[in-house]
CSV table of C-alpha atoms in Angstrom, one decimal:
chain,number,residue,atom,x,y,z
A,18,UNK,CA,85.4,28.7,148.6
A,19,UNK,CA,85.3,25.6,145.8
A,20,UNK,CA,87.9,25.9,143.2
A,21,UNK,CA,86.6,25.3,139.7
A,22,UNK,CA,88.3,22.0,139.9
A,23,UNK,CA,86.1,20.8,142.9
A,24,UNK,CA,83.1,22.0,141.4
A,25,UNK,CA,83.2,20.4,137.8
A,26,UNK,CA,84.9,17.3,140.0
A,27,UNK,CA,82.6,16.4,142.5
A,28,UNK,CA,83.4,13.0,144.3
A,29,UNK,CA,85.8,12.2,142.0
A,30,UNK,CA,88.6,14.8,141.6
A,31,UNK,CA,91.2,15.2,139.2
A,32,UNK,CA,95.3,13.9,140.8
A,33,UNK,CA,98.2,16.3,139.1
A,34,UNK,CA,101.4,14.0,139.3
A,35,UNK,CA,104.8,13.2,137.7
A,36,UNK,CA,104.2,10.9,134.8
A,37,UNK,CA,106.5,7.8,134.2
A,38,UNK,CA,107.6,5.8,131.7
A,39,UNK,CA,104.5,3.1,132.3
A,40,UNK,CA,102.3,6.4,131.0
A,41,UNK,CA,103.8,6.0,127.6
A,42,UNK,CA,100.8,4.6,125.7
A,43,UNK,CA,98.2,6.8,127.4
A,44,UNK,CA,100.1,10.3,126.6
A,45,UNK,CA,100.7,9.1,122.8
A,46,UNK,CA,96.9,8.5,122.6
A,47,UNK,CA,95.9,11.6,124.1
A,48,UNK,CA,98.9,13.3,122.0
A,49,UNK,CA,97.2,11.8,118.4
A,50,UNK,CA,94.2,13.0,119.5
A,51,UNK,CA,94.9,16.5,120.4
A,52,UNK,CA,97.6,17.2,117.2
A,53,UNK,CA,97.4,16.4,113.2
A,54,UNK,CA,101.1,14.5,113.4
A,55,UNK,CA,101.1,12.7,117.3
A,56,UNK,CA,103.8,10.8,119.1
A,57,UNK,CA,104.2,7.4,118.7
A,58,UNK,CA,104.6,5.2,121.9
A,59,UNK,CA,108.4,4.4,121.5
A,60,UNK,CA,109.0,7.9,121.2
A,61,UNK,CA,107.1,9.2,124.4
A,62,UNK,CA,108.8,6.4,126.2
A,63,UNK,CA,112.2,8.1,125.3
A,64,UNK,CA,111.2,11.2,126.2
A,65,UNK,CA,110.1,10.1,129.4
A,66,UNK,CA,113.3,8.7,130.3
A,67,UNK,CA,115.3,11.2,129.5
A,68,UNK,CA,116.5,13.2,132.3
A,69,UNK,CA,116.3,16.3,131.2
A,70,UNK,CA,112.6,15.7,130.2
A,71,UNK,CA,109.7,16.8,133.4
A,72,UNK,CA,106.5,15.8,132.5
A,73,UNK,CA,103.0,15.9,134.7
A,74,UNK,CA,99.7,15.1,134.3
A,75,UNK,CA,96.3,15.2,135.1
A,76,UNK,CA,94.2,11.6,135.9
A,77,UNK,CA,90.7,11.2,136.7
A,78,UNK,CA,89.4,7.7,138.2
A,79,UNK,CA,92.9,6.3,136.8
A,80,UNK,CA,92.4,7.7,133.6
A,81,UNK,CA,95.0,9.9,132.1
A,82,UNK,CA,93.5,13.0,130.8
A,83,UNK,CA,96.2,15.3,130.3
A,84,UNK,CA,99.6,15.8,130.5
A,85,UNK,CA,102.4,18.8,130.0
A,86,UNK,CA,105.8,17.7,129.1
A,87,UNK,CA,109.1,20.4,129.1
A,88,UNK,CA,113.1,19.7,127.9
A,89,UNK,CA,115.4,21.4,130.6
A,90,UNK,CA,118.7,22.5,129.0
A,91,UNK,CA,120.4,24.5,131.6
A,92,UNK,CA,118.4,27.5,132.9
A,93,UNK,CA,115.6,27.2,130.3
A,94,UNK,CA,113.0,25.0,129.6
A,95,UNK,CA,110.9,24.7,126.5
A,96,UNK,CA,107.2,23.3,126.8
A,97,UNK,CA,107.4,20.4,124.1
A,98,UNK,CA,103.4,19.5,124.6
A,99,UNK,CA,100.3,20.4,126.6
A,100,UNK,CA,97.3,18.1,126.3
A,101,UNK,CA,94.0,17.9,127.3
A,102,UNK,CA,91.8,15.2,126.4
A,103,UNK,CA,89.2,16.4,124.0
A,104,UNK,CA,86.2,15.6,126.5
A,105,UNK,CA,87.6,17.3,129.5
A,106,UNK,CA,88.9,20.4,128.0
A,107,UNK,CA,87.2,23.3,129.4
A,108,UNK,CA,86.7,22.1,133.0
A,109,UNK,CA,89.8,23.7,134.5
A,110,UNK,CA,92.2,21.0,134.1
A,111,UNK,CA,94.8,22.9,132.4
A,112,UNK,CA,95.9,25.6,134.9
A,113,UNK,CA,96.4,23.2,138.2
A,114,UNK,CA,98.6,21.4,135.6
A,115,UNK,CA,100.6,24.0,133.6
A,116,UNK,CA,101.3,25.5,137.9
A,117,UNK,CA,102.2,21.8,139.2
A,118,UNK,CA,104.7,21.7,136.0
A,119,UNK,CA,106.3,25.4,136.4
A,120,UNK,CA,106.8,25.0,140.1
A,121,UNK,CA,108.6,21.9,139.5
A,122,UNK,CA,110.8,23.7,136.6
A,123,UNK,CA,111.5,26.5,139.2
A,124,UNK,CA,112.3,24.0,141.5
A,125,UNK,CA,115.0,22.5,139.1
A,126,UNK,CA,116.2,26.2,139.1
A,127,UNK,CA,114.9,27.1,135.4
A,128,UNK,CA,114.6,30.6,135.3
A,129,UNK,CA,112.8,30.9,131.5
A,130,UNK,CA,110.2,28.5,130.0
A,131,UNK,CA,109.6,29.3,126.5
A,132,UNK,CA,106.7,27.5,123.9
A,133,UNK,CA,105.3,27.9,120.6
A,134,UNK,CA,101.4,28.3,120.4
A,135,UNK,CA,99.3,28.2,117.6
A,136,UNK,CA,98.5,31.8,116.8
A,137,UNK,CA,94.7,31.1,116.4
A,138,UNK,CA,94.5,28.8,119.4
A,139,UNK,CA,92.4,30.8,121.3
A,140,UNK,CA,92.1,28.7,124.6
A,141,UNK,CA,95.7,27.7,124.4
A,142,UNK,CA,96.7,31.7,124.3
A,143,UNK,CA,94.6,32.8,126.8
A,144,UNK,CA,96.2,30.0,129.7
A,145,UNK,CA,99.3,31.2,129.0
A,146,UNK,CA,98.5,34.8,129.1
A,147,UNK,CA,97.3,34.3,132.0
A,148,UNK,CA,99.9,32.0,133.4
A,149,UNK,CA,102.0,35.3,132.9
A,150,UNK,CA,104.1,34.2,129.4
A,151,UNK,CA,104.5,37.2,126.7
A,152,UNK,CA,105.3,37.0,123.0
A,153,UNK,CA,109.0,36.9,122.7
A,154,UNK,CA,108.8,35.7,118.6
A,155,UNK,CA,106.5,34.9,116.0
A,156,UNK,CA,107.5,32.1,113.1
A,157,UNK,CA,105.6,32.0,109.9
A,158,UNK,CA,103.9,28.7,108.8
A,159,UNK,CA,105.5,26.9,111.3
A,160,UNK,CA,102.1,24.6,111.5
A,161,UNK,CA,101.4,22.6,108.3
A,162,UNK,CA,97.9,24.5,107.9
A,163,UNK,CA,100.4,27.3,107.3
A,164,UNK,CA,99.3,28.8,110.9
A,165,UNK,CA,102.2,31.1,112.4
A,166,UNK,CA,103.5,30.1,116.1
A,167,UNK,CA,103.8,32.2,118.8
A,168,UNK,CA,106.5,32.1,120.7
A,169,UNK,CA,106.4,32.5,124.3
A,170,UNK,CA,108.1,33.6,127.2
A,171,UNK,CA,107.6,33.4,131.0
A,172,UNK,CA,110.3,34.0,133.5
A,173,UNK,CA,110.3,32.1,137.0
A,174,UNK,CA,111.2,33.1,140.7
């Protein structure tokens, strides 16, 4: 059986992989174009050489089109960013990413992974319901358009 990946990929399928500091200028690109204040270069550079930093992401025919990026501090993480590019959202993208990024958290023997969502970020809310996080918190206008965060919770291993 095809996974939706294969099927909305064909001949050209999508690579899941670490990112490094040489994806600096592609993830702040995607990131200004996903969120009303993005990253600037310099400061997805340090992020991505900071150890305590894992990020992944998603490249089609050498072109990044995604990315998920997490700060460990000791047994936790907290998803900092999850991107898709506007195009490609839709396609099935985000899953095989967010599963690449918490098996490598587990891996690095984080037991919680906590995020914020955008309450009225439908898409966004449902991956992550069904990526097995639950509402832990809830802050008020924590968005400038006033928008309350969720805040999220999903234990590992």
């Amino acid at each position: 059986m095809m996974s939706i990946v294969s099927r909305l990929w064909p001949g050209a399928p999508p690579q899941f992989t670490t990112a490094a500091p040489r994806d600096a200028t592609a993830i702040a690109a995607l990131h200004a174009a996903s969120f009303r204040r993005g990253w600037g270069e310099d400061e997805v550079y340090r992020l991505l050489v900071d150890s305590a930093v894992v990020t992944h992401r998603a490249v089609v025919r050498r072109a990044l089109v995604g990315f998920i990026m997490s700060r460990v501090a000791a047994d936790e993480a907290e998803i900092l960013s999850v991107a898709i590019a506007p195009a490609q959202r839709g396609r099935g993208l985000s899953r095989p990413l967010l599963d690449l990024h918490l098996g490598t958290l587990a891996g690095r023997a984080v037991r919680a992974v906590f995020l914020e969502v955008d309450e009225h970020n439908a898409p966004a809310r449902r991956l992550y319901a069904r990526a097995g996080f639950a509402e832990v918190g809830r802050r008020q206008g924590y968005y400038e358009s006033g928008a309350p965060a969720l805040v999220l919770r999903r234990d590992l291993g």
